[in-house]
XYZ file of C-alpha atoms in Angstrom:
550
model
C -80.745 -15.101 -81.489
C -81.736 -11.198 -81.706
C -84.960 -9.355 -81.953
C -85.863 -6.858 -84.646
C -83.290 -3.939 -84.784
C -80.078 -5.640 -85.600
C -80.490 -5.570 -89.344
C -82.834 -3.925 -92.209
C -84.743 -5.118 -95.018
C -86.578 -2.635 -97.068
C -89.630 -3.578 -98.784
C -89.740 -0.838 -101.144
C -86.244 -1.773 -102.679
C -85.683 -5.275 -101.673
C -87.194 -8.042 -103.771
C -89.720 -9.932 -101.850
C -92.999 -10.287 -103.926
C -93.449 -13.167 -106.319
C -94.392 -12.362 -109.843
C -95.054 -13.973 -113.283
C -93.875 -12.136 -116.279
C -95.897 -11.841 -119.276
C -93.806 -14.744 -121.078
C -94.316 -16.960 -118.303
C -91.056 -16.461 -116.137
C -91.340 -16.458 -112.466
C -89.705 -13.566 -110.682
C -89.478 -11.674 -107.440
C -89.503 -7.973 -107.173
C -89.504 -5.139 -104.485
C -92.661 -2.616 -104.097
C -91.121 -0.260 -106.305
C -90.216 -2.581 -108.923
C -93.545 -4.394 -109.280
C -95.437 -0.947 -109.461
C -93.169 0.333 -112.174
C -93.208 -2.563 -114.241
C -96.724 -3.699 -113.803
C -97.263 -3.252 -117.335
C -94.710 -6.023 -118.201
C -96.243 -8.753 -115.516
C -99.024 -11.261 -115.890
C -99.581 -10.846 -111.987
C -98.774 -11.517 -108.663
C -98.108 -15.073 -107.407
C -97.300 -16.697 -104.014
C -96.618 -19.737 -102.118
C -100.490 -19.940 -102.057
C -103.152 -18.284 -103.976
C -104.439 -16.452 -101.101
C -101.239 -14.573 -101.068
C -101.953 -13.351 -104.274
C -105.154 -11.531 -102.907
C -103.517 -10.184 -99.803
C -100.571 -8.525 -101.560
C -102.360 -7.373 -104.592
C -104.631 -5.574 -101.743
C -101.617 -4.081 -100.346
C -100.861 -2.827 -103.992
C -103.928 -1.055 -104.530
C -103.772 0.646 -100.981
C -100.210 2.114 -101.987
C -101.461 2.822 -105.455
C -104.506 4.658 -103.773
C -102.269 6.804 -101.713
C -99.465 7.485 -104.127
C -101.751 9.304 -106.542
C -104.225 10.667 -103.856
C -107.084 9.236 -106.068
C -108.316 8.409 -108.431
C -110.817 11.343 -107.688
C -113.272 10.371 -110.576
C -113.660 8.768 -113.611
C -111.555 11.218 -115.701
C -108.768 10.672 -113.489
C -109.228 6.995 -114.005
C -109.237 7.214 -117.432
C -105.990 9.278 -117.576
C -104.329 6.467 -115.796
C -106.081 3.679 -118.181
C -104.727 5.406 -121.348
C -101.012 5.640 -120.151
C -98.836 2.661 -120.895
C -97.609 2.430 -117.488
C -98.413 3.368 -113.969
C -96.886 6.723 -112.578
C -93.549 5.179 -111.199
C -92.195 8.353 -110.411
C -95.121 9.370 -108.138
C -95.152 6.057 -106.521
C -91.372 5.940 -105.697
C -91.735 9.312 -104.141
C -94.692 8.400 -101.924
C -92.873 5.206 -100.824
C -89.652 7.061 -100.130
C -91.795 9.289 -97.828
C -92.965 6.267 -95.975
C -89.594 4.559 -96.095
C -89.536 3.859 -92.285
C -92.816 2.180 -92.111
C -91.926 -0.301 -94.731
C -88.853 -1.650 -93.042
C -89.603 -5.317 -92.107
C -86.691 -5.058 -89.263
C -87.185 -1.416 -88.204
C -86.493 -1.275 -84.557
C -89.362 0.906 -83.818
C -91.699 0.690 -86.802
C -91.234 -2.697 -88.370
C -93.797 -3.095 -91.010
C -97.285 -4.476 -90.259
C -95.954 -5.516 -86.742
C -95.438 -4.264 -83.111
C -91.522 -3.807 -82.305
C -91.854 -4.462 -78.586
C -94.854 -6.926 -78.573
C -94.224 -9.659 -75.928
C -95.838 -12.038 -73.367
C -95.591 -12.077 -69.777
C -93.424 -15.141 -70.044
C -91.535 -13.625 -73.069
C -92.389 -16.079 -75.455
C -92.048 -16.630 -79.018
C -93.114 -19.470 -81.397
C -92.234 -21.440 -84.338
C -93.188 -20.307 -87.987
C -95.938 -22.978 -88.396
C -98.023 -19.998 -86.680
C -97.105 -17.434 -89.531
C -97.153 -19.672 -92.667
C -100.707 -21.022 -93.864
C -101.036 -24.739 -94.432
C -104.249 -26.346 -95.628
C -105.551 -28.159 -93.737
C -103.769 -26.549 -90.696
C -101.288 -29.013 -88.935
C -101.647 -31.625 -91.475
C -98.165 -32.516 -92.907
C -99.240 -34.392 -96.001
C -100.579 -31.148 -97.394
C -98.064 -28.551 -95.940
C -96.180 -26.113 -97.922
C -93.065 -26.425 -95.366
C -91.501 -29.746 -93.651
C -88.208 -30.206 -91.374
C -85.742 -27.418 -91.516
C -87.471 -25.238 -93.916
C -90.205 -24.653 -91.165
C -87.504 -23.720 -88.785
C -86.080 -20.594 -90.612
C -87.303 -18.725 -93.702
C -85.722 -15.611 -95.833
C -86.756 -12.088 -94.936
C -88.467 -11.979 -98.548
C -90.569 -15.033 -97.713
C -91.653 -13.670 -93.992
C -92.474 -10.621 -95.513
C -95.163 -12.514 -97.764
C -96.437 -14.548 -94.964
C -96.642 -11.419 -92.776
C -99.050 -9.716 -95.115
C -100.855 -12.988 -95.540
C -101.340 -13.321 -91.735
C -102.868 -10.037 -91.294
C -105.397 -10.710 -93.875
C -105.955 -14.617 -93.364
C -104.792 -15.655 -89.988
C -107.533 -18.196 -88.564
C -109.490 -17.281 -85.338
C -108.729 -19.259 -82.191
C -107.030 -18.443 -78.951
C -103.875 -16.346 -79.320
C -100.966 -15.508 -77.203
C -101.881 -12.766 -74.676
C -99.797 -9.505 -75.266
C -98.417 -7.461 -72.182
C -100.637 -4.291 -72.713
C -103.525 -5.577 -74.031
C -106.382 -5.090 -71.732
C -108.567 -7.838 -73.104
C -106.031 -10.491 -72.458
C -107.429 -12.964 -69.669
C -104.975 -15.546 -67.901
C -102.214 -14.464 -70.693
C -104.624 -15.624 -73.430
C -105.981 -13.562 -76.089
C -109.427 -15.144 -76.863
C -111.074 -15.781 -80.339
C -112.186 -12.283 -82.170
C -112.703 -14.041 -85.509
C -110.826 -14.677 -88.611
C -108.436 -11.532 -90.201
C -110.469 -9.554 -92.381
C -109.866 -11.104 -95.922
C -110.523 -14.440 -94.215
C -114.337 -13.089 -93.558
C -115.130 -12.377 -97.055
C -115.324 -14.221 -100.617
C -112.587 -12.305 -101.986
C -113.048 -11.155 -105.808
C -110.188 -9.811 -107.934
C -111.094 -8.512 -111.426
C -107.791 -9.465 -113.557
C -106.922 -7.719 -117.048
C -104.569 -8.676 -119.465
C -101.471 -7.596 -117.402
C -100.983 -6.380 -113.724
C -101.084 -2.780 -114.510
C -104.719 -3.290 -115.952
C -105.656 -5.411 -113.043
C -104.743 -2.998 -110.548
C -106.655 -0.295 -112.505
C -109.958 -2.290 -112.821
C -109.722 -2.850 -109.120
C -108.701 0.884 -108.601
C -112.427 2.471 -107.361
C -112.412 6.367 -107.835
C -112.907 7.836 -104.372
C -116.197 9.619 -105.911
C -117.811 6.393 -106.814
C -120.977 4.922 -104.662
C -119.673 6.950 -101.523
C -117.029 3.962 -100.923
C -114.575 6.979 -99.607
C -116.342 9.479 -97.267
C -116.339 13.136 -99.077
C -113.747 15.388 -97.484
C -111.938 12.611 -95.742
C -108.617 11.651 -96.764
C -107.919 7.878 -96.679
C -105.130 6.668 -94.509
C -103.398 2.997 -94.795
C -102.072 1.165 -91.820
C -98.541 2.836 -92.064
C -99.846 6.375 -92.142
C -101.262 5.848 -88.710
C -99.744 5.846 -85.486
C -97.620 2.994 -84.671
C -99.294 0.078 -83.441
C -98.968 -0.919 -79.955
C -100.186 -4.056 -78.034
C -103.390 -2.443 -77.216
C -106.132 -3.146 -79.630
C -108.184 -0.267 -81.260
C -111.774 -0.505 -81.410
C -113.434 1.305 -84.304
C -115.069 1.057 -87.763
C -113.372 0.812 -91.091
C -113.412 4.182 -92.881
C -112.888 3.000 -96.409
C -111.349 0.405 -98.788
C -107.674 1.492 -98.217
C -108.295 1.224 -94.369
C -109.644 -2.202 -94.776
C -106.836 -3.259 -97.649
C -104.391 -2.610 -94.842
C -106.465 -3.717 -91.545
C -104.313 -4.890 -88.765
C -106.259 -7.768 -87.620
C -103.304 -9.289 -85.615
C -100.461 -7.883 -83.897
C -97.220 -9.692 -84.895
C -93.435 -9.580 -84.160
C -90.905 -11.435 -86.318
C -87.784 -12.844 -84.649
C -84.706 -13.004 -86.925
C -81.431 -14.810 -86.479
C -78.801 -13.245 -88.827
C -80.398 -12.999 -92.434
C -83.160 -15.373 -91.784
C -86.465 -15.293 -89.549
C -86.813 -18.028 -87.296
C -89.917 -16.956 -84.799
C -92.800 -15.115 -84.455
C -95.215 -13.945 -81.814
C -98.926 -13.628 -83.210
C -101.413 -11.811 -80.882
C -105.089 -10.324 -81.368
C -105.390 -7.147 -83.218
C -108.406 -5.028 -84.001
C -111.598 -6.607 -84.248
C -114.058 -6.227 -86.846
C -117.734 -7.524 -87.583
C -118.666 -8.385 -91.189
C -122.138 -6.986 -91.124
C -123.103 -4.289 -93.598
C -119.319 -3.527 -94.656
C -120.593 -3.485 -98.477
C -120.270 0.214 -97.961
C -116.602 -0.015 -97.481
C -115.295 -3.301 -98.714
C -115.365 -3.537 -102.567
C -113.916 -7.014 -103.327
C -116.496 -9.506 -102.399
C -120.275 -10.218 -103.027
C -122.906 -9.792 -100.268
C -126.048 -11.500 -99.464
C -128.786 -10.777 -96.933
C -128.978 -12.680 -93.694
C -132.344 -13.260 -92.215
C -130.560 -15.053 -89.272
C -128.830 -11.762 -88.642
C -131.892 -9.615 -89.130
C -133.675 -11.610 -86.775
C -131.349 -10.422 -83.878
C -132.395 -7.415 -81.949
C -129.033 -5.596 -81.905
C -128.957 -5.711 -85.805
C -130.525 -3.324 -88.555
C -133.386 -4.245 -90.298
C -131.454 -5.529 -93.237
C -128.294 -7.082 -92.879
C -125.874 -8.063 -95.769
C -122.911 -10.249 -94.870
C -120.080 -11.335 -97.240
C -120.887 -14.269 -99.832
C -118.153 -16.604 -98.815
C -116.772 -19.068 -101.470
C -117.661 -22.845 -101.418
C -114.976 -25.292 -102.266
C -117.273 -27.665 -103.492
C -119.181 -25.046 -105.627
C -117.655 -23.745 -109.074
C -117.648 -20.138 -109.061
C -120.046 -19.915 -112.201
C -122.835 -21.282 -110.218
C -122.919 -18.153 -107.964
C -122.964 -15.985 -111.237
C -126.195 -13.890 -110.370
C -124.754 -12.550 -107.326
C -121.723 -11.356 -109.460
C -124.020 -9.222 -111.893
C -124.607 -5.599 -110.930
C -127.763 -5.081 -113.436
C -129.640 -7.389 -111.096
C -129.292 -5.496 -107.914
C -132.238 -3.416 -106.592
C -132.407 -1.134 -103.235
C -130.000 -1.991 -100.375
C -132.401 -1.112 -97.808
C -135.948 -1.168 -96.725
C -138.719 -4.385 -96.931
C -137.747 -5.135 -100.605
C -133.971 -4.888 -100.339
C -132.125 -7.093 -102.867
C -131.191 -10.562 -101.874
C -127.552 -9.878 -103.284
C -125.100 -7.252 -103.876
C -122.467 -7.632 -106.514
C -118.917 -6.704 -105.558
C -118.132 -2.777 -105.804
C -115.404 -3.720 -108.352
C -117.719 -5.371 -110.845
C -120.154 -2.360 -110.622
C -117.090 0.217 -110.955
C -116.265 -1.590 -114.108
C -119.942 -1.808 -115.504
C -120.076 2.191 -114.836
C -116.709 2.628 -116.786
C -117.954 0.346 -119.890
C -121.425 2.133 -119.792
C -119.724 5.611 -119.796
C -116.954 4.646 -122.809
C -114.021 4.208 -120.465
C -113.792 0.575 -121.219
C -114.521 -1.373 -124.575
C -117.985 -3.590 -124.514
C -115.943 -6.713 -125.634
C -113.111 -6.413 -122.808
C -112.727 -9.587 -121.072
C -112.533 -9.616 -117.410
C -111.044 -12.624 -115.632
C -113.353 -12.611 -112.605
C -111.122 -14.352 -109.963
C -112.555 -15.952 -106.727
C -109.776 -16.081 -104.320
C -110.439 -17.389 -100.397
C -110.248 -19.525 -97.283
C -112.723 -21.965 -95.820
C -112.034 -22.354 -92.252
C -113.009 -25.564 -90.173
C -113.116 -26.359 -86.063
C -115.221 -22.794 -85.217
C -112.796 -21.026 -87.736
C -109.511 -21.819 -85.873
C -107.996 -24.126 -88.647
C -107.643 -23.689 -92.254
C -109.569 -26.106 -94.069
C -109.325 -25.237 -97.813
C -107.745 -22.626 -100.133
C -110.451 -21.404 -102.745
C -108.988 -20.330 -106.292
C -111.408 -20.177 -109.227
C -112.289 -17.893 -112.379
C -114.931 -16.858 -114.738
C -114.280 -14.707 -117.528
C -117.029 -12.095 -118.607
C -117.224 -9.335 -121.144
C -117.313 -5.824 -119.560
C -120.118 -5.001 -121.770
C -122.362 -7.600 -120.195
C -122.362 -5.765 -116.743
C -123.980 -2.332 -116.893
C -127.494 -2.328 -115.682
C -128.856 -1.843 -119.462
C -128.080 -5.319 -119.757
C -130.300 -6.505 -117.248
C -132.615 -8.653 -119.574
C -129.447 -10.431 -120.544
C -128.156 -10.739 -116.985
C -131.554 -12.368 -115.877
C -131.635 -14.847 -118.858
C -128.118 -15.934 -117.793
C -129.231 -16.079 -113.941
C -132.188 -18.500 -115.137
C -130.224 -20.537 -117.267
C -127.701 -21.312 -114.423
C -130.517 -21.981 -112.016
C -131.964 -24.342 -114.754
C -128.507 -26.010 -115.053
C -128.596 -26.508 -111.346
C -132.069 -28.115 -111.482
C -130.984 -30.317 -114.501
C -128.135 -31.816 -112.381
C -130.374 -32.432 -109.503
C -132.671 -34.589 -111.905
C -129.659 -36.580 -112.729
C -129.046 -36.779 -109.038
C -132.732 -37.960 -108.534
C -132.250 -40.669 -111.437
C -129.053 -42.099 -109.743
C -130.685 -42.108 -106.254
C -133.900 -44.010 -107.950
C -131.703 -46.408 -109.776
C -129.963 -47.244 -106.559
C -133.098 -47.780 -104.583
C -134.224 -49.781 -107.478
C -131.363 -52.185 -107.488
C -131.534 -52.446 -103.276
C -128.869 -50.196 -102.504
C -128.149 -46.869 -100.643
C -129.424 -43.998 -102.451
C -127.094 -40.821 -101.013
C -123.729 -41.910 -102.404
C -124.982 -42.211 -106.143
C -126.680 -39.015 -105.854
C -123.684 -37.085 -104.628
C -121.302 -38.957 -107.329
C -123.977 -38.063 -110.157
C -123.843 -34.357 -108.874
C -120.187 -34.160 -108.880
C -119.942 -36.109 -112.129
C -122.516 -33.570 -114.032
C -120.911 -30.382 -112.765
C -117.423 -31.732 -113.841
C -118.793 -32.474 -117.264
C -120.511 -29.087 -117.875
C -117.911 -26.901 -116.044
C -115.510 -26.460 -119.209
C -118.466 -25.826 -121.501
C -120.581 -23.273 -119.490
C -117.154 -21.264 -118.661
C -116.563 -21.138 -122.202
C -120.060 -20.079 -123.367
C -120.350 -17.280 -120.742
C -116.916 -15.873 -121.735
C -118.097 -15.959 -125.602
C -121.146 -13.907 -124.713
C -121.421 -10.339 -125.807
C -123.512 -7.595 -124.853
C -125.265 -7.861 -128.367
C -126.300 -11.457 -127.460
C -130.116 -12.027 -127.456
C -130.939 -12.556 -123.652
C -133.178 -15.657 -124.665
C -130.604 -17.102 -127.157
C -128.039 -16.982 -124.148
C -130.514 -18.955 -122.084
C -131.226 -21.363 -124.739
C -127.620 -22.074 -125.264
C -127.004 -22.929 -121.563
C -130.260 -25.171 -121.855
C -129.315 -26.997 -124.635
C -125.641 -27.769 -123.491
C -126.960 -28.809 -119.996
C -129.749 -31.089 -121.772
C -127.116 -32.711 -123.852
C -124.241 -33.481 -121.321
C -126.949 -34.331 -118.558
C -128.739 -36.645 -121.197
C -125.804 -38.374 -122.035
C -124.968 -39.017 -118.378
C -128.387 -40.329 -117.580
C -128.314 -42.554 -120.287
C -124.963 -44.103 -119.113
C -126.525 -44.537 -115.832
C -129.718 -46.177 -117.239
C -127.464 -48.732 -119.347
C -125.162 -49.513 -116.480
C -128.013 -50.552 -114.321
C -128.284 -54.245 -113.492
C -130.978 -56.717 -113.914
C -132.129 -56.113 -110.204
C -132.730 -52.493 -111.088
C -134.888 -53.353 -114.151
C -136.893 -55.714 -111.681
C -137.086 -52.775 -109.072
C -138.192 -52.512 -105.640
C -141.459 -51.334 -103.849
C -140.867 -48.031 -102.300
C -142.823 -46.425 -99.445
C -143.819 -42.695 -100.332
C -145.753 -41.141 -97.393
C -148.813 -43.350 -97.177
C -148.509 -44.912 -100.357
C -146.175 -47.458 -102.211
C -144.914 -47.386 -105.723
C -142.521 -49.622 -107.747
C -139.135 -48.068 -108.548
C -137.289 -49.643 -111.388
C -134.899 -48.485 -114.058
C -137.937 -47.792 -116.518
C -140.040 -45.712 -114.094
C -136.772 -44.048 -113.003
C -135.820 -42.966 -116.676
C -139.417 -41.731 -117.218
C -139.359 -39.687 -114.307
C -135.881 -38.143 -115.357
C -136.987 -37.300 -118.883
C -140.283 -35.657 -117.157
C -137.853 -33.720 -115.017
C -135.473 -32.438 -117.651
C -138.503 -31.416 -119.643
C -139.673 -29.416 -116.723
C -136.482 -27.833 -115.848
C -135.139 -27.235 -119.132
C -138.281 -26.545 -120.935
C -136.671 -24.601 -123.950
C -135.315 -28.054 -125.205
C -138.327 -29.711 -123.972
C -140.359 -30.064 -127.461
C -137.878 -32.199 -129.357
C -137.344 -34.319 -126.356
C -140.835 -34.891 -125.292
C -141.914 -37.947 -126.958
C -138.833 -39.887 -125.584
C -140.079 -42.875 -123.429
C -138.408 -45.212 -121.342
C -135.058 -46.787 -122.439
C -136.010 -50.453 -123.677
């Protein structure tokens, strides 16, 4: 077995990125090939969806640096109007950086530290590099048996980029040269950066458009400090085992943040082992000024801490049990207010969506352009030391819905989604009441009713949102959401009522505070109707006369 240095694997020219062509065919391409042929590709893929997020951010960093911009919207417009990305410019940039993109370079291996080692000279199995969900459970693993003992250079490169983005927290191997190591252990510093955020990628009709939609001009919203040239990880001095304490300067810095110190071990033409140690720690508080690919929410808990500013925004993480459209309000730029002071907004939309709103408002994008907003992220468990679930969801919206000028429509949409949530709660209450009336436990039926309702509404809500145009009358958009919610939730409620047995119709006496009341099918259905009329008032008049089901 040999360490890095006996071979070469140039990521700029060797195929390693998994892609899907526009006709659906899978493929594997080099960095140069992906960027030169981005107009012919549907997008980046991978072993798991979070690889897509990690590699897309790598491509964005390369594109930013290769074109030294875009500096402003005019520069961006030129790129958007061209049929292809500037392949020659990109190839020239990558050629100048070639030594830093060699996976096996003896001195500057890509995203690694060449001489990384522990006091005992240990290396470990590839399970420390390859992400499974949940970690360590072979029933759900992406690898088994021999396939976990050795992988190709191409696959190792994909997992390396993913590890720097999503590696869980927990105790790591203690690297010689890291002065924060104690007893040969690197104690937890948190998840790798992309694992701390709820990743949002704005996707277009092909990979070229996807990259450009997320390629924010350096003059927009002060994301890139004026007069300061961005630097990607490969443009900085080669990493050592020693960790660096600094704040990220800009999106390019964060896209390539070295959360871990890593060394791959190869044997002939395969990677057979890995050493993963702690890298540069980073805190998530108030990084909305430099991280554009996540929504943010105010944290009262953080603000209550004495060492934090008066207003603290934290990344809005994805909930695997909650459909992406249910968090629509946090994605709409027109709903944002001030980000500081006593009346600071509760949420901040991803800067990528605010950028798209800016493009549309100024004529760079058509109002009817359909943006597929994709949520990609990880949920961690056991003190963030174990991967719990991988999140991959999406929601399509017309670009014309995003600008601040459509704040009234955005408000009605947000209120419509909130009304749907309340309507589902009314169904959950019905299921609970019917269970109590029959003498059973209330919580399992309540949870089951919520899950059933959201599953039934999911496709219709997504379709309704994707069909909205900026010309849609705000109250009409809200009414449509109320109506489809009323129809589906009432149908599900009728099914529950009709399925309730004789004992539920007779009912039970339930103690509420100091009082007692009879809970039976009839009273449960009446309460359900009242709740629907309260939570979905737009549809109430035609339903208000409905009584209990006989």
